[in-house]
Amino acid sequence: MKAHVLVAFLGYALLVTLKHLLKRGSSECSPAKVLKRLSELYSVDIVLPTIEGREIWLRRITKLDDEQQRILYQLQLQLPERLEPIQILKCSENSAIA
């Protein structure tokens, strides 16, 4: 019960904070629209095999459209140029070994 109340309060606090940040940035977008547009961003891991048998992992973010760039500018946020990739360990075919 306490955890549910805490999560609900944190969600509300984040929504109010986003609303104030949008107002400060003179944005006409609603918090719901901003969340929808920014939820369309994805990060992808590009895995490049080398001739030595190793793998090079690169993590990239999808390209922002004009509206997404404007939203981040109004919020005074900047996405990092590079993200650290999350390497997923391959599972063994034999679950008893894994």
Short mmCIF file of N, CA, C and O in Angstrom, two decimals:
data_model
loop_
_atom_site.label_atom_id
_atom_site.label_comp_id
_atom_site.label_asym_id
_atom_site.label_seq_id
_atom_site.Cartn_x
_atom_site.Cartn_y
_atom_site.Cartn_z
N MET A 1 0.82 -1.19 0.00
CA MET A 1 0.00 0.00 0.00
C MET A 1 0.87 1.26 0.00
O MET A 1 0.63 2.17 -0.77
N LYS A 2 1.89 1.29 0.89
CA LYS A 2 2.75 2.47 0.96
C LYS A 2 3.52 2.67 -0.34
O LYS A 2 3.71 3.79 -0.79
N ALA A 3 3.97 1.57 -0.93
CA ALA A 3 4.72 1.67 -2.19
C ALA A 3 3.84 2.23 -3.29
O ALA A 3 4.30 3.04 -4.11
N HIS A 4 2.57 1.83 -3.34
CA HIS A 4 1.65 2.33 -4.35
C HIS A 4 1.47 3.84 -4.21
O HIS A 4 1.49 4.57 -5.19
N VAL A 5 1.30 4.30 -2.99
CA VAL A 5 1.13 5.74 -2.74
C VAL A 5 2.40 6.48 -3.14
O VAL A 5 2.34 7.55 -3.76
N LEU A 6 3.55 5.93 -2.81
CA LEU A 6 4.82 6.56 -3.16
C LEU A 6 4.98 6.68 -4.67
O LEU A 6 5.34 7.74 -5.19
N VAL A 7 4.70 5.62 -5.41
CA VAL A 7 4.82 5.64 -6.86
C VAL A 7 3.85 6.64 -7.47
O VAL A 7 4.20 7.40 -8.38
N ALA A 8 2.63 6.68 -6.96
CA ALA A 8 1.64 7.63 -7.46
C ALA A 8 2.10 9.07 -7.19
O ALA A 8 1.99 9.95 -8.06
N PHE A 9 2.62 9.32 -6.00
CA PHE A 9 3.11 10.66 -5.67
C PHE A 9 4.28 11.05 -6.56
O PHE A 9 4.34 12.18 -7.06
N LEU A 10 5.23 10.14 -6.77
CA LEU A 10 6.38 10.45 -7.62
C LEU A 10 5.95 10.74 -9.05
O LEU A 10 6.47 11.65 -9.70
N GLY A 11 5.00 9.96 -9.56
CA GLY A 11 4.47 10.21 -10.90
C GLY A 11 3.85 11.59 -11.00
O GLY A 11 4.07 12.33 -11.98
N TYR A 12 3.05 11.95 -10.00
CA TYR A 12 2.43 13.27 -9.98
C TYR A 12 3.48 14.37 -9.89
O TYR A 12 3.40 15.38 -10.60
N ALA A 13 4.48 14.18 -9.04
CA ALA A 13 5.53 15.19 -8.89
C ALA A 13 6.29 15.38 -10.20
O ALA A 13 6.61 16.52 -10.59
N LEU A 14 6.57 14.29 -10.90
CA LEU A 14 7.27 14.40 -12.19
C LEU A 14 6.40 15.10 -13.23
O LEU A 14 6.90 15.90 -14.03
N LEU A 15 5.11 14.82 -13.23
CA LEU A 15 4.20 15.47 -14.17
C LEU A 15 4.13 16.98 -13.92
O LEU A 15 4.19 17.78 -14.85
N VAL A 16 4.03 17.37 -12.65
CA VAL A 16 3.99 18.80 -12.30
C VAL A 16 5.31 19.47 -12.67
O VAL A 16 5.33 20.59 -13.21
N THR A 17 6.42 18.79 -12.43
CA THR A 17 7.73 19.34 -12.79
C THR A 17 7.83 19.55 -14.30
O THR A 17 8.28 20.60 -14.77
N LEU A 18 7.39 18.57 -15.07
CA LEU A 18 7.41 18.69 -16.53
C LEU A 18 6.53 19.85 -16.97
O LEU A 18 6.92 20.62 -17.86
N LYS A 19 5.38 20.00 -16.37
CA LYS A 19 4.47 21.10 -16.71
C LYS A 19 5.15 22.45 -16.47
O LYS A 19 5.07 23.36 -17.30
N HIS A 20 5.85 22.58 -15.34
CA HIS A 20 6.54 23.84 -15.03
C HIS A 20 7.71 24.08 -15.99
O HIS A 20 7.95 25.22 -16.40
N LEU A 21 8.43 23.03 -16.33
CA LEU A 21 9.54 23.19 -17.28
C LEU A 21 9.03 23.62 -18.65
O LEU A 21 9.66 24.45 -19.32
N LEU A 22 7.91 23.08 -19.07
CA LEU A 22 7.33 23.48 -20.36
C LEU A 22 6.86 24.93 -20.31
O LEU A 22 7.05 25.67 -21.28
N LYS A 23 6.27 25.32 -19.20
CA LYS A 23 5.82 26.71 -19.05
C LYS A 23 7.01 27.66 -19.07
O LYS A 23 6.98 28.71 -19.73
N ARG A 24 8.08 27.29 -18.36
CA ARG A 24 9.29 28.11 -18.34
C ARG A 24 9.91 28.25 -19.73
O ARG A 24 10.42 29.31 -20.09
N GLY A 25 9.83 27.18 -20.52
CA GLY A 25 10.37 27.21 -21.88
C GLY A 25 9.42 27.78 -22.91
O GLY A 25 9.67 27.71 -24.10
N SER A 26 8.30 28.34 -22.46
CA SER A 26 7.28 28.94 -23.34
C SER A 26 6.75 27.95 -24.37
O SER A 26 6.47 28.31 -25.51
N SER A 27 6.60 26.73 -23.96
CA SER A 27 6.08 25.70 -24.85
C SER A 27 4.56 25.69 -24.78
O SER A 27 3.96 25.88 -23.73
N GLU A 28 3.95 25.44 -25.93
CA GLU A 28 2.50 25.33 -25.98
C GLU A 28 2.06 23.87 -25.90
O GLU A 28 0.87 23.58 -25.92
N CYS A 29 3.02 22.96 -25.81
CA CYS A 29 2.71 21.53 -25.74
C CYS A 29 2.27 21.14 -24.34
O CYS A 29 2.75 21.69 -23.35
N SER A 30 1.39 20.18 -24.27
CA SER A 30 0.97 19.64 -22.97
C SER A 30 1.99 18.58 -22.54
O SER A 30 2.69 18.01 -23.38
N PRO A 31 2.06 18.31 -21.24
CA PRO A 31 2.95 17.24 -20.79
C PRO A 31 2.65 15.90 -21.45
O PRO A 31 3.56 15.15 -21.80
N ALA A 32 1.38 15.60 -21.68
CA ALA A 32 1.01 14.33 -22.32
C ALA A 32 1.56 14.26 -23.74
O ALA A 32 2.08 13.22 -24.16
N LYS A 33 1.47 15.37 -24.49
CA LYS A 33 1.99 15.38 -25.86
C LYS A 33 3.50 15.23 -25.87
O LYS A 33 4.07 14.51 -26.69
N VAL A 34 4.17 15.92 -24.94
CA VAL A 34 5.63 15.84 -24.85
C VAL A 34 6.06 14.40 -24.55
O VAL A 34 6.97 13.87 -25.19
N LEU A 35 5.40 13.78 -23.59
CA LEU A 35 5.75 12.40 -23.24
C LEU A 35 5.50 11.46 -24.42
O LEU A 35 6.30 10.55 -24.68
N LYS A 36 4.42 11.69 -25.15
CA LYS A 36 4.13 10.85 -26.32
C LYS A 36 5.20 11.00 -27.38
O LYS A 36 5.72 10.03 -27.92
N ARG A 37 5.57 12.26 -27.67
CA ARG A 37 6.56 12.51 -28.72
C ARG A 37 7.95 11.99 -28.33
O ARG A 37 8.66 11.42 -29.14
N LEU A 38 8.33 12.17 -27.08
CA LEU A 38 9.65 11.70 -26.66
C LEU A 38 9.69 10.19 -26.46
O LEU A 38 10.76 9.59 -26.54
N SER A 39 8.53 9.57 -26.26
CA SER A 39 8.50 8.11 -26.15
C SER A 39 8.76 7.44 -27.49
O SER A 39 9.00 6.23 -27.55
N GLU A 40 8.72 8.21 -28.56
CA GLU A 40 8.97 7.68 -29.90
C GLU A 40 10.46 7.57 -30.20
O GLU A 40 10.85 7.07 -31.25
N LEU A 41 11.30 8.05 -29.29
CA LEU A 41 12.75 7.93 -29.45
C LEU A 41 13.17 6.52 -29.04
O LEU A 41 12.67 5.97 -28.06
N TYR A 42 14.10 5.97 -29.77
CA TYR A 42 14.60 4.64 -29.47
C TYR A 42 16.12 4.64 -29.48
O TYR A 42 16.74 5.44 -30.17
N SER A 43 16.68 3.74 -28.72
CA SER A 43 18.11 3.51 -28.83
C SER A 43 18.28 2.10 -29.38
O SER A 43 17.49 1.21 -29.08
N VAL A 44 19.28 1.94 -30.21
CA VAL A 44 19.55 0.64 -30.82
C VAL A 44 21.01 0.30 -30.61
O VAL A 44 21.87 1.17 -30.57
N ASP A 45 21.27 -0.98 -30.45
CA ASP A 45 22.64 -1.47 -30.37
C ASP A 45 23.03 -2.04 -31.72
O ASP A 45 22.34 -2.90 -32.26
N ILE A 46 24.12 -1.52 -32.25
CA ILE A 46 24.66 -2.03 -33.50
C ILE A 46 25.84 -2.92 -33.14
O ILE A 46 26.76 -2.48 -32.45
N VAL A 47 25.80 -4.15 -33.57
CA VAL A 47 26.86 -5.11 -33.25
C VAL A 47 27.62 -5.41 -34.54
O VAL A 47 27.05 -5.91 -35.50
N LEU A 48 28.91 -5.07 -34.53
CA LEU A 48 29.75 -5.29 -35.70
C LEU A 48 30.77 -6.38 -35.39
O LEU A 48 31.61 -6.20 -34.52
N PRO A 49 30.70 -7.50 -36.11
CA PRO A 49 31.71 -8.55 -35.88
C PRO A 49 33.03 -8.16 -36.55
O PRO A 49 33.05 -7.53 -37.61
N THR A 50 34.13 -8.51 -35.91
CA THR A 50 35.44 -8.25 -36.49
C THR A 50 36.00 -9.55 -37.05
O THR A 50 35.51 -10.63 -36.74
N ILE A 51 37.05 -9.43 -37.84
CA ILE A 51 37.64 -10.64 -38.43
C ILE A 51 38.36 -11.47 -37.37
O ILE A 51 38.62 -12.65 -37.60
N GLU A 52 38.66 -10.87 -36.21
CA GLU A 52 39.29 -11.62 -35.12
C GLU A 52 38.28 -12.39 -34.29
O GLU A 52 38.64 -13.06 -33.33
N GLY A 53 36.99 -12.27 -34.61
CA GLY A 53 35.96 -12.97 -33.86
C GLY A 53 35.39 -12.17 -32.71
O GLY A 53 34.53 -12.65 -31.99
N ARG A 54 35.84 -10.95 -32.52
CA ARG A 54 35.30 -10.09 -31.47
C ARG A 54 34.09 -9.34 -32.02
O ARG A 54 33.78 -9.41 -33.20
N GLU A 55 33.41 -8.63 -31.16
CA GLU A 55 32.27 -7.81 -31.56
C GLU A 55 32.47 -6.39 -31.06
O GLU A 55 32.91 -6.17 -29.95
N ILE A 56 32.12 -5.44 -31.91
CA ILE A 56 32.13 -4.03 -31.53
C ILE A 56 30.68 -3.61 -31.36
O ILE A 56 29.88 -3.76 -32.28
N TRP A 57 30.35 -3.12 -30.17
CA TRP A 57 28.98 -2.70 -29.87
C TRP A 57 28.90 -1.18 -29.87
O TRP A 57 29.65 -0.51 -29.18
N LEU A 58 27.97 -0.65 -30.64
CA LEU A 58 27.72 0.79 -30.69
C LEU A 58 26.25 1.03 -30.36
O LEU A 58 25.37 0.38 -30.92
N ARG A 59 25.97 1.94 -29.46
CA ARG A 59 24.58 2.28 -29.12
C ARG A 59 24.29 3.66 -29.71
O ARG A 59 25.03 4.61 -29.49
N ARG A 60 23.21 3.74 -30.45
CA ARG A 60 22.81 4.99 -31.09
C ARG A 60 21.35 5.30 -30.79
O ARG A 60 20.55 4.39 -30.54
N ILE A 61 21.00 6.58 -30.84
CA ILE A 61 19.63 7.05 -30.63
C ILE A 61 19.07 7.41 -32.00
O ILE A 61 19.77 7.96 -32.84
N THR A 62 17.79 7.09 -32.19
CA THR A 62 17.15 7.44 -33.46
C THR A 62 17.23 8.94 -33.67
O THR A 62 17.31 9.72 -32.72
N LYS A 63 17.20 9.34 -34.92
CA LYS A 63 17.30 10.76 -35.25
C LYS A 63 16.05 11.51 -34.80
O LYS A 63 14.93 11.04 -34.99
N LEU A 64 16.27 12.67 -34.19
CA LEU A 64 15.17 13.50 -33.71
C LEU A 64 14.53 14.24 -34.89
O LEU A 64 15.23 14.73 -35.77
N ASP A 65 13.21 14.34 -34.87
CA ASP A 65 12.57 15.19 -35.86
C ASP A 65 12.54 16.62 -35.32
O ASP A 65 12.97 16.89 -34.19
N ASP A 66 12.03 17.55 -36.10
CA ASP A 66 12.06 18.97 -35.70
C ASP A 66 11.28 19.23 -34.41
O ASP A 66 11.74 19.99 -33.55
N GLU A 67 10.13 18.59 -34.25
CA GLU A 67 9.33 18.81 -33.05
C GLU A 67 10.03 18.27 -31.81
O GLU A 67 10.04 18.92 -30.76
N GLN A 68 10.65 17.11 -31.92
CA GLN A 68 11.37 16.54 -30.79
C GLN A 68 12.57 17.42 -30.41
O GLN A 68 12.85 17.62 -29.24
N GLN A 69 13.27 17.95 -31.41
CA GLN A 69 14.38 18.86 -31.13
C GLN A 69 13.89 20.12 -30.43
O GLN A 69 14.52 20.60 -29.48
N ARG A 70 12.76 20.64 -30.87
CA ARG A 70 12.21 21.85 -30.26
C ARG A 70 11.80 21.58 -28.80
O ARG A 70 12.06 22.39 -27.91
N ILE A 71 11.20 20.42 -28.56
CA ILE A 71 10.80 20.06 -27.19
C ILE A 71 12.03 19.99 -26.28
O ILE A 71 12.03 20.56 -25.18
N LEU A 72 13.07 19.31 -26.71
CA LEU A 72 14.28 19.21 -25.89
C LEU A 72 14.92 20.58 -25.67
O LEU A 72 15.42 20.87 -24.58
N TYR A 73 14.89 21.44 -26.69
CA TYR A 73 15.44 22.78 -26.56
C TYR A 73 14.64 23.58 -25.51
O TYR A 73 15.22 24.25 -24.66
N GLN A 74 13.31 23.48 -25.59
CA GLN A 74 12.46 24.22 -24.63
C GLN A 74 12.65 23.70 -23.21
O GLN A 74 12.55 24.46 -22.25
N LEU A 75 12.93 22.42 -23.07
CA LEU A 75 13.18 21.84 -21.75
C LEU A 75 14.62 22.02 -21.29
O LEU A 75 14.98 21.62 -20.19
N GLN A 76 15.43 22.60 -22.15
CA GLN A 76 16.86 22.80 -21.89
C GLN A 76 17.56 21.48 -21.60
O GLN A 76 18.36 21.35 -20.68
N LEU A 77 17.21 20.48 -22.41
CA LEU A 77 17.82 19.16 -22.30
C LEU A 77 18.59 18.85 -23.57
O LEU A 77 18.25 19.33 -24.65
N GLN A 78 19.63 18.06 -23.42
CA GLN A 78 20.44 17.67 -24.56
C GLN A 78 20.75 16.18 -24.44
O GLN A 78 21.19 15.71 -23.38
N LEU A 79 20.49 15.44 -25.51
CA LEU A 79 20.81 14.02 -25.49
C LEU A 79 22.32 13.85 -25.67
O LEU A 79 22.96 14.62 -26.38
N PRO A 80 22.89 12.84 -25.04
CA PRO A 80 24.33 12.62 -25.21
C PRO A 80 24.63 12.14 -26.63
O PRO A 80 23.80 11.51 -27.28
N GLU A 81 25.82 12.47 -27.10
CA GLU A 81 26.22 12.03 -28.43
C GLU A 81 26.44 10.53 -28.48
O GLU A 81 26.13 9.87 -29.45
N ARG A 82 27.00 10.00 -27.42
CA ARG A 82 27.28 8.56 -27.35
C ARG A 82 26.66 7.98 -26.08
O ARG A 82 26.66 8.61 -25.04
N LEU A 83 26.16 6.77 -26.22
CA LEU A 83 25.66 6.03 -25.06
C LEU A 83 26.50 4.79 -24.91
O LEU A 83 26.94 4.20 -25.89
N GLU A 84 26.69 4.37 -23.68
CA GLU A 84 27.42 3.14 -23.44
C GLU A 84 26.51 1.96 -23.79
O GLU A 84 25.38 1.89 -23.32
N PRO A 85 26.97 1.06 -24.62
CA PRO A 85 26.14 -0.09 -24.98
C PRO A 85 25.99 -1.05 -23.81
O PRO A 85 26.86 -1.16 -22.96
N ILE A 86 24.86 -1.72 -23.79
CA ILE A 86 24.62 -2.75 -22.80
C ILE A 86 24.86 -4.08 -23.50
O ILE A 86 24.12 -4.45 -24.40
N GLN A 87 25.90 -4.75 -23.11
CA GLN A 87 26.20 -6.03 -23.76
C GLN A 87 25.38 -7.12 -23.08
O GLN A 87 25.41 -7.27 -21.86
N ILE A 88 24.67 -7.85 -23.89
CA ILE A 88 23.84 -8.93 -23.40
C ILE A 88 24.64 -10.22 -23.53
O ILE A 88 25.11 -10.56 -24.62
N LEU A 89 24.80 -10.90 -22.42
CA LEU A 89 25.54 -12.16 -22.46
C LEU A 89 24.69 -13.21 -23.15
O LEU A 89 23.49 -13.32 -22.90
N LYS A 90 25.32 -13.97 -24.01
CA LYS A 90 24.61 -15.02 -24.71
C LYS A 90 24.36 -16.18 -23.76
O LYS A 90 25.23 -16.58 -23.00
N CYS A 91 23.18 -16.70 -23.80
CA CYS A 91 22.82 -17.85 -22.95
C CYS A 91 23.37 -19.12 -23.54
O CYS A 91 23.48 -19.27 -24.75
N SER A 92 23.68 -20.02 -22.67
CA SER A 92 24.14 -21.33 -23.12
C SER A 92 22.97 -22.11 -23.66
O SER A 92 21.83 -21.98 -23.19
N GLU A 93 23.22 -22.94 -24.65
CA GLU A 93 22.16 -23.79 -25.19
C GLU A 93 21.70 -24.79 -24.15
O GLU A 93 20.56 -25.20 -24.10
N ASN A 94 22.60 -25.18 -23.29
CA ASN A 94 22.28 -26.13 -22.24
C ASN A 94 21.99 -25.35 -20.96
O ASN A 94 22.89 -24.77 -20.37
N SER A 95 20.73 -25.32 -20.54
CA SER A 95 20.36 -24.51 -19.39
C SER A 95 21.00 -25.00 -18.10
O SER A 95 21.13 -24.27 -17.15
N ALA A 96 21.44 -26.25 -18.07
CA ALA A 96 22.10 -26.77 -16.86
C ALA A 96 23.48 -26.14 -16.71
O ALA A 96 23.96 -25.95 -15.59
N ILE A 97 24.11 -25.75 -17.83
CA ILE A 97 25.42 -25.11 -17.78
C ILE A 97 25.27 -23.64 -17.40
O ILE A 97 26.05 -23.09 -16.66
N ALA A 98 24.22 -23.01 -17.89
CA ALA A 98 24.00 -21.59 -17.62
C ALA A 98 23.65 -21.43 -16.20
O ALA A 98 23.97 -20.87 -15.35
#
